JSON list of C-alpha atoms in Angstrom, two decimals:
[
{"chain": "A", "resi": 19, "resn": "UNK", "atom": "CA", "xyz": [24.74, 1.89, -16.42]},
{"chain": "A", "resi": 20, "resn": "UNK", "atom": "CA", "xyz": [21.05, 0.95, -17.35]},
{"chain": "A", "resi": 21, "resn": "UNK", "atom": "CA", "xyz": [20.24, -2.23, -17.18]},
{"chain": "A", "resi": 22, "resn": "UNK", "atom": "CA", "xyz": [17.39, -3.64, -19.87]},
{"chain": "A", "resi": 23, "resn": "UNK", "atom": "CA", "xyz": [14.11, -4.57, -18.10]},
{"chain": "A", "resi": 24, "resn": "UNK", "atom": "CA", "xyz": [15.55, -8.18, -18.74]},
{"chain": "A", "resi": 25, "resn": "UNK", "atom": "CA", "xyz": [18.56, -7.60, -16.68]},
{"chain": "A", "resi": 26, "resn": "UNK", "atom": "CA", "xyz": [16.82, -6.44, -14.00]},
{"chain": "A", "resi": 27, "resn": "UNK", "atom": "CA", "xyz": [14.09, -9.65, -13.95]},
{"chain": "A", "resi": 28, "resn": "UNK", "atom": "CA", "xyz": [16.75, -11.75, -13.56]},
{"chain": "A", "resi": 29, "resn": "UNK", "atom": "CA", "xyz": [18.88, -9.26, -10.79]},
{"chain": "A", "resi": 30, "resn": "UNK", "atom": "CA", "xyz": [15.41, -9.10, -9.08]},
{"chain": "A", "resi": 31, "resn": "UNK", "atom": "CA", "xyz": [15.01, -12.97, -8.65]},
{"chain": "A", "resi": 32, "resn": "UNK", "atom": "CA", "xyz": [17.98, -14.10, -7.53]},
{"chain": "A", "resi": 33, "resn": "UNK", "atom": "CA", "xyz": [17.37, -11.46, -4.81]},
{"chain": "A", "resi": 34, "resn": "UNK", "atom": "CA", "xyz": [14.35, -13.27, -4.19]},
{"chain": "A", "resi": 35, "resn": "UNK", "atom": "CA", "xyz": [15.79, -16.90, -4.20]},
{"chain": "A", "resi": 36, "resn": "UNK", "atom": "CA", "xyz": [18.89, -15.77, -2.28]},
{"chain": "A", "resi": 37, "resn": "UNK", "atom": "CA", "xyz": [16.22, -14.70, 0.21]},
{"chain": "A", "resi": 38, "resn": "UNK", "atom": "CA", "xyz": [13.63, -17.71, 0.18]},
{"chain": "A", "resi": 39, "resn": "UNK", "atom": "CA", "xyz": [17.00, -20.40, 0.03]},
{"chain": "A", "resi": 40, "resn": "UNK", "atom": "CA", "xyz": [20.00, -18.71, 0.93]},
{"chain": "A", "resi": 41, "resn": "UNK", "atom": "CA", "xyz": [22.31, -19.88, -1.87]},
{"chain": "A", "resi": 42, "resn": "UNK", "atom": "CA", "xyz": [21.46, -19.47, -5.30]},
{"chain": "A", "resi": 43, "resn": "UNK", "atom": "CA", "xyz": [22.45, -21.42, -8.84]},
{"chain": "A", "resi": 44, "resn": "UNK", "atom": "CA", "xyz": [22.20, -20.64, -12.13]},
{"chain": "A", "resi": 45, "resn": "UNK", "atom": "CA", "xyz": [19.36, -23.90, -12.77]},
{"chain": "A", "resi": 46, "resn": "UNK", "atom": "CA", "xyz": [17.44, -22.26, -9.18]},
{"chain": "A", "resi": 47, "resn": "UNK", "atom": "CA", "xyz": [16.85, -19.15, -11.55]},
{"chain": "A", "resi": 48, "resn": "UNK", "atom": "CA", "xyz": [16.12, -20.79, -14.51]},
{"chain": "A", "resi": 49, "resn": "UNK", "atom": "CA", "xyz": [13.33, -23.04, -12.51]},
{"chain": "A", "resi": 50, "resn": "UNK", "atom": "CA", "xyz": [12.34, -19.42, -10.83]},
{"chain": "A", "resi": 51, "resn": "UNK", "atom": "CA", "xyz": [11.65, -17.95, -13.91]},
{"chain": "A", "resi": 52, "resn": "UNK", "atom": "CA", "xyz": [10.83, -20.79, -16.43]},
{"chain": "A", "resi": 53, "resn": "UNK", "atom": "CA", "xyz": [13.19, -20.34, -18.89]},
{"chain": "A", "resi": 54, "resn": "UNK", "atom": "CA", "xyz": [16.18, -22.48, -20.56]},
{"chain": "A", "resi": 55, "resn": "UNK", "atom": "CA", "xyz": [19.65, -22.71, -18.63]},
{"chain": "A", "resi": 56, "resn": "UNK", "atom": "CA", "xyz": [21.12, -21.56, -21.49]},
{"chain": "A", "resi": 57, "resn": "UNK", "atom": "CA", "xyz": [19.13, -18.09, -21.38]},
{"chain": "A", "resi": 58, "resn": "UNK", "atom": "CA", "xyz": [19.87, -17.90, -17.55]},
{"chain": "A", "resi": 59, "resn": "UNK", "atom": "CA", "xyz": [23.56, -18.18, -18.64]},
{"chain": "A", "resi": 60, "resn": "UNK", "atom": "CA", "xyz": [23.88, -15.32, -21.23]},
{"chain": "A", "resi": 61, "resn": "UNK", "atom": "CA", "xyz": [22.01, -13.25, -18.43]},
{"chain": "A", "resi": 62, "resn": "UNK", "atom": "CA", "xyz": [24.68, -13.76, -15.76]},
{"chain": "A", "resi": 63, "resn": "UNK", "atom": "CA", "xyz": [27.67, -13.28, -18.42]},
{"chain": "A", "resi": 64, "resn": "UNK", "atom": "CA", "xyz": [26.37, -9.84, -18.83]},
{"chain": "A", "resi": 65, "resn": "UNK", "atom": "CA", "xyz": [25.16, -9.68, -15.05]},
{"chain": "A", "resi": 66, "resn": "UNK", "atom": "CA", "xyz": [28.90, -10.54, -14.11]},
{"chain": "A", "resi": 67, "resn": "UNK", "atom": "CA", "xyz": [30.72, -7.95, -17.29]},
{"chain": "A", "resi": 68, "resn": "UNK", "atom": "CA", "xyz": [28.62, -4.91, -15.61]},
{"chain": "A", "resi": 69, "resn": "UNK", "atom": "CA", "xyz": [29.85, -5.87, -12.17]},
{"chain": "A", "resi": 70, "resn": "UNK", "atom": "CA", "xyz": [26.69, -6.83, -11.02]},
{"chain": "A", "resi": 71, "resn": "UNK", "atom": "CA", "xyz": [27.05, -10.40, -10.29]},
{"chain": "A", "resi": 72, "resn": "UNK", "atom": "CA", "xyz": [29.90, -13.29, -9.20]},
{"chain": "A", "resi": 73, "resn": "UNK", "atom": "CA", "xyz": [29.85, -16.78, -9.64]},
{"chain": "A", "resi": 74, "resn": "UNK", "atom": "CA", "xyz": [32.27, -18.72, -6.94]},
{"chain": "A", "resi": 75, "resn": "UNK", "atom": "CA", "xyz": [34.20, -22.10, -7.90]},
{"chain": "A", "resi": 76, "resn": "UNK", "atom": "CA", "xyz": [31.13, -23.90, -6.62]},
{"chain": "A", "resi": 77, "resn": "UNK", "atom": "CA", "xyz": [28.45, -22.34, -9.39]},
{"chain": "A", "resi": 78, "resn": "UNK", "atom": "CA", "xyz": [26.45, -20.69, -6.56]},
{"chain": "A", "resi": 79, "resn": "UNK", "atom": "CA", "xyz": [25.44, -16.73, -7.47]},
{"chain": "A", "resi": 80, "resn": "UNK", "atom": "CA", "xyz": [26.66, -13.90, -5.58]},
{"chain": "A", "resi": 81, "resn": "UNK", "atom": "CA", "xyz": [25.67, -10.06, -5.82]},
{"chain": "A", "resi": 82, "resn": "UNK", "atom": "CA", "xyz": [28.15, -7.70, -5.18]},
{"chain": "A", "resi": 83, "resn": "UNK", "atom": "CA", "xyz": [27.32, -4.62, -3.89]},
{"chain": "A", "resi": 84, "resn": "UNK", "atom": "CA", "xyz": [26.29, -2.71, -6.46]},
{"chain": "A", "resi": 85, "resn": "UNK", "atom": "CA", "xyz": [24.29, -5.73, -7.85]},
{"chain": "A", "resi": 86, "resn": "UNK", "atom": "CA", "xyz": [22.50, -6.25, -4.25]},
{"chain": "A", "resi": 87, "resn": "UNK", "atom": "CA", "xyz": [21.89, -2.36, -4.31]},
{"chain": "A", "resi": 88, "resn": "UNK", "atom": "CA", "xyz": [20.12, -2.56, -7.81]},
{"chain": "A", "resi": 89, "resn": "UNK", "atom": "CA", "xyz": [17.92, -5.59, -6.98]},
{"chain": "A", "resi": 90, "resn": "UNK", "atom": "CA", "xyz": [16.70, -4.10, -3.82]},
{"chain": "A", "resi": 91, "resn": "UNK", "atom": "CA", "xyz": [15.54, -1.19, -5.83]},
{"chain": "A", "resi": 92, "resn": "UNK", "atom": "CA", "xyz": [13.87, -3.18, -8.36]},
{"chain": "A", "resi": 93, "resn": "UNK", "atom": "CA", "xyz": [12.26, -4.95, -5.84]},
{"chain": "A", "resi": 94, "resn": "UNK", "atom": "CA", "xyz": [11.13, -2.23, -3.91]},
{"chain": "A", "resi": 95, "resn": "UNK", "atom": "CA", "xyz": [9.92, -1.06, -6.90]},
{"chain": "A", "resi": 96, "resn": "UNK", "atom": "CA", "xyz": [7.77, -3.97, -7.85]},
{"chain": "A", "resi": 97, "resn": "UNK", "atom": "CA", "xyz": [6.40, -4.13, -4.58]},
{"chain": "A", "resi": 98, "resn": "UNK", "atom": "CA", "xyz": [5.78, -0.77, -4.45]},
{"chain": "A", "resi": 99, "resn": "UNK", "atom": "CA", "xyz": [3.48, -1.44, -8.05]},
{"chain": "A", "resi": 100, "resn": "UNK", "atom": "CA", "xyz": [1.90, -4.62, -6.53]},
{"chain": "A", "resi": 101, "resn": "UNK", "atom": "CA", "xyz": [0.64, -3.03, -3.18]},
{"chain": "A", "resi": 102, "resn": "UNK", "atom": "CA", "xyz": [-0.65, 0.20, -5.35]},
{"chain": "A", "resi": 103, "resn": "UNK", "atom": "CA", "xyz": [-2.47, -2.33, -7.76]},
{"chain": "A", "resi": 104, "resn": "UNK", "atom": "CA", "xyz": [-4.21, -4.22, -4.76]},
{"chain": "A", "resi": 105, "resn": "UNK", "atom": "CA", "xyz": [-5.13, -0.91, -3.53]},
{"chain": "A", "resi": 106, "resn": "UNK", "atom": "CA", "xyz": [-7.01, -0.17, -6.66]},
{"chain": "A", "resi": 107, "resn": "UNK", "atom": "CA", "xyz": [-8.69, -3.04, -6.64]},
{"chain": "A", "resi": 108, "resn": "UNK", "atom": "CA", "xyz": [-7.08, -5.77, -8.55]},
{"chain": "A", "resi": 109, "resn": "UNK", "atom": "CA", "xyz": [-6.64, -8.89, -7.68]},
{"chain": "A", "resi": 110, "resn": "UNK", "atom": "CA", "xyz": [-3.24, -9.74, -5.57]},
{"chain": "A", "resi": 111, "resn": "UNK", "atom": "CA", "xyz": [-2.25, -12.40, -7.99]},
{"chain": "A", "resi": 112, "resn": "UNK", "atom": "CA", "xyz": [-3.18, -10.26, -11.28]},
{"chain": "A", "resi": 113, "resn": "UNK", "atom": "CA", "xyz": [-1.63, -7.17, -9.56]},
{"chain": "A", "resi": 114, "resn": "UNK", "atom": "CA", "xyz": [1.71, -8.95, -8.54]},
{"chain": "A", "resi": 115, "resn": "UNK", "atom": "CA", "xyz": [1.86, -10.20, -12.26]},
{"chain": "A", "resi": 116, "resn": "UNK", "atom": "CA", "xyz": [0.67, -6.96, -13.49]},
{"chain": "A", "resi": 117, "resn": "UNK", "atom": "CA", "xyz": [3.17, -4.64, -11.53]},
{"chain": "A", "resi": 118, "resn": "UNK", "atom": "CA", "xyz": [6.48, -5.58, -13.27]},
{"chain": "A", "resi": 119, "resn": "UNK", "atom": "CA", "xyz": [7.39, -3.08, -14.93]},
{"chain": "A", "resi": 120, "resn": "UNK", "atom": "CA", "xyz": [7.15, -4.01, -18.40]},
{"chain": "A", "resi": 121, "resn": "UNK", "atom": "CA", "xyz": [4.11, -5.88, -18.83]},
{"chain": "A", "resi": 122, "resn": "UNK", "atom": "CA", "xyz": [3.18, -6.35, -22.56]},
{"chain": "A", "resi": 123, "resn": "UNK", "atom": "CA", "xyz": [-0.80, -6.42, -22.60]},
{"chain": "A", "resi": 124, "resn": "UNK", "atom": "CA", "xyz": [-2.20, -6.33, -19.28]},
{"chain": "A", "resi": 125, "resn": "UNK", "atom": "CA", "xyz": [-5.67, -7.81, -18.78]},
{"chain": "A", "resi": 126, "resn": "UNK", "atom": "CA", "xyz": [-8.74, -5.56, -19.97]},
{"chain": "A", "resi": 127, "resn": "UNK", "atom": "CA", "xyz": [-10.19, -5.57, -16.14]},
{"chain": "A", "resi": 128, "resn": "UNK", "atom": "CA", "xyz": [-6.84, -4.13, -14.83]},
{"chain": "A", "resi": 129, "resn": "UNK", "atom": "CA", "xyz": [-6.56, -1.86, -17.42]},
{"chain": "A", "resi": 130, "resn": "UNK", "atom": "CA", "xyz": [-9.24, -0.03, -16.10]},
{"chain": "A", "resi": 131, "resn": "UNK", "atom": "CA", "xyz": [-8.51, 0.18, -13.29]},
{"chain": "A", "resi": 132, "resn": "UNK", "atom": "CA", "xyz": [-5.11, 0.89, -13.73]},
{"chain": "A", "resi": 133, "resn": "UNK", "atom": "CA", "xyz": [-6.11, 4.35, -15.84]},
{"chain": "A", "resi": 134, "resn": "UNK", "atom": "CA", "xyz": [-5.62, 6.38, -12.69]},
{"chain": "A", "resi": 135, "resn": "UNK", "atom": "CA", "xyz": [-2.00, 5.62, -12.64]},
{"chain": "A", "resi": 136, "resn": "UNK", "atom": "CA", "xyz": [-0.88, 5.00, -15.93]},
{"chain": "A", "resi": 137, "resn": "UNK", "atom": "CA", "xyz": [0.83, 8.42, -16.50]},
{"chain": "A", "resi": 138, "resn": "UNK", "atom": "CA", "xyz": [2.99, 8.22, -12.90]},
{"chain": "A", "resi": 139, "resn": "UNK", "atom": "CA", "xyz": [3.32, 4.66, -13.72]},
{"chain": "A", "resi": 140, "resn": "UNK", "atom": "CA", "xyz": [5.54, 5.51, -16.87]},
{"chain": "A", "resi": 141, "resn": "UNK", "atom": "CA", "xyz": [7.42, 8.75, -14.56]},
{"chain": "A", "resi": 142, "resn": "UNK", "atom": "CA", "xyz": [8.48, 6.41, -11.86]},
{"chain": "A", "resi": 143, "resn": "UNK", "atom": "CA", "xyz": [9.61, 3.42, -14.18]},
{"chain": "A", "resi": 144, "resn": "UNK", "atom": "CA", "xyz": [12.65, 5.42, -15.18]},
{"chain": "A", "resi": 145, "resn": "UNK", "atom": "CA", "xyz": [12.81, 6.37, -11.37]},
{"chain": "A", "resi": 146, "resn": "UNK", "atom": "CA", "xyz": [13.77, 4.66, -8.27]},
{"chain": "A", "resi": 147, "resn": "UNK", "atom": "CA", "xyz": [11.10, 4.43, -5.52]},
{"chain": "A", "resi": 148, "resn": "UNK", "atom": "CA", "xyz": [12.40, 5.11, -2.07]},
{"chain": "A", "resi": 149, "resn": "UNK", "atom": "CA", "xyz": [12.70, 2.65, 0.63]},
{"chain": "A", "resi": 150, "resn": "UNK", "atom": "CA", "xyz": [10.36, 4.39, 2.87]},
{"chain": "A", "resi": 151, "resn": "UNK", "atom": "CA", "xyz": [7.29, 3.90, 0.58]},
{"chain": "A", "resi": 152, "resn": "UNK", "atom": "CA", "xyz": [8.14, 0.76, -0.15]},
{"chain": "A", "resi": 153, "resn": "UNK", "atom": "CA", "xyz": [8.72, 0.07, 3.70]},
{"chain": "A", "resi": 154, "resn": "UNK", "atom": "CA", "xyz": [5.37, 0.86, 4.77]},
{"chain": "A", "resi": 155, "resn": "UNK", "atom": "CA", "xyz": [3.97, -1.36, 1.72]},
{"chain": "A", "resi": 156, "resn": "UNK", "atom": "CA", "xyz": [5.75, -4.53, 2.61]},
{"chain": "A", "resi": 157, "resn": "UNK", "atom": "CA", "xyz": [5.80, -7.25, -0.24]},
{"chain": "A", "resi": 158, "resn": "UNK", "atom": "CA", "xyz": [5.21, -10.97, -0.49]},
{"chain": "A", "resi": 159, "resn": "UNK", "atom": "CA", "xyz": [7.25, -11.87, -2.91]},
{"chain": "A", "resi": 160, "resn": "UNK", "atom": "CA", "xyz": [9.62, -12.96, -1.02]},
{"chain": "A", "resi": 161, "resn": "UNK", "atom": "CA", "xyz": [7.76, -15.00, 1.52]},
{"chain": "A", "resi": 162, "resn": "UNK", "atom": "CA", "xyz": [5.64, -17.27, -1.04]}
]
């Protein structure tokens, strides 16, 4: 299954918050990614119908397998876009904004710059990056 770029945000940060906190709510998510509890829960009903997510008696989020697989990949991914963005000269906060995937207008400055990679930029979206590359990169995301 493809997920929507959606899907994946929200499969990317509870990776991250499961990380930073070690359990991880519904509400955690919605704070993470500043936006309504009520959008957070339509996201995790589909999250959990595509086998992707599970919610225990106690309202805390759990990947499965498949779901942990996916969000490391999307991650990697995003770091992946972040580190080449600082490497071209943007800014670490503009580039970590700028590298999800599906930006809608990125700032006129990092568009410039961001010429010299635009056509790989829309190859590898559809692609996975492998965990070697991403390896070497390293991201903060998680650490902040």
């Amino acid at each position: 299954m493809i997920l929507g770029k959606s899907l994946e945000d929200y499969l990317e940060a509870i990776l991250i918050l499961k990380n930073k906190k070690g359990t991880v709510r519904s509400v955690d998510v919605a704070n993470y990614m500043g936006f309504s509890k009520p959008g957070i829960s339509h996201a995790v009903k589909e999250l959990r119908i595509h086998g992707f997510l599970k919610m225990d008696n106690n309202g805390l989020l759990h990947l499965t397998e498949s779901g942990q697989a996916v969000a490391e990949k999307i991650y990697e991914r995003h770091c992946f876009f972040t580190q080449y963005l600082i490497d071209i000269g943007v800014e670490p906060k503009q580039a970590e904004s700028d590298a999800l995937i599906s930006t809608l207008m990125p700032d006129l400055n990092v568009m410039v710059k961001k010429s010299s990679y635009t056509a790989i930029f829309s190859i590898i979206r559809l692609t996975s990056v492998s965990s070697n590359a991403v390896s070497s990169v390293g991201c903060a995301l998680m650490k902040s």
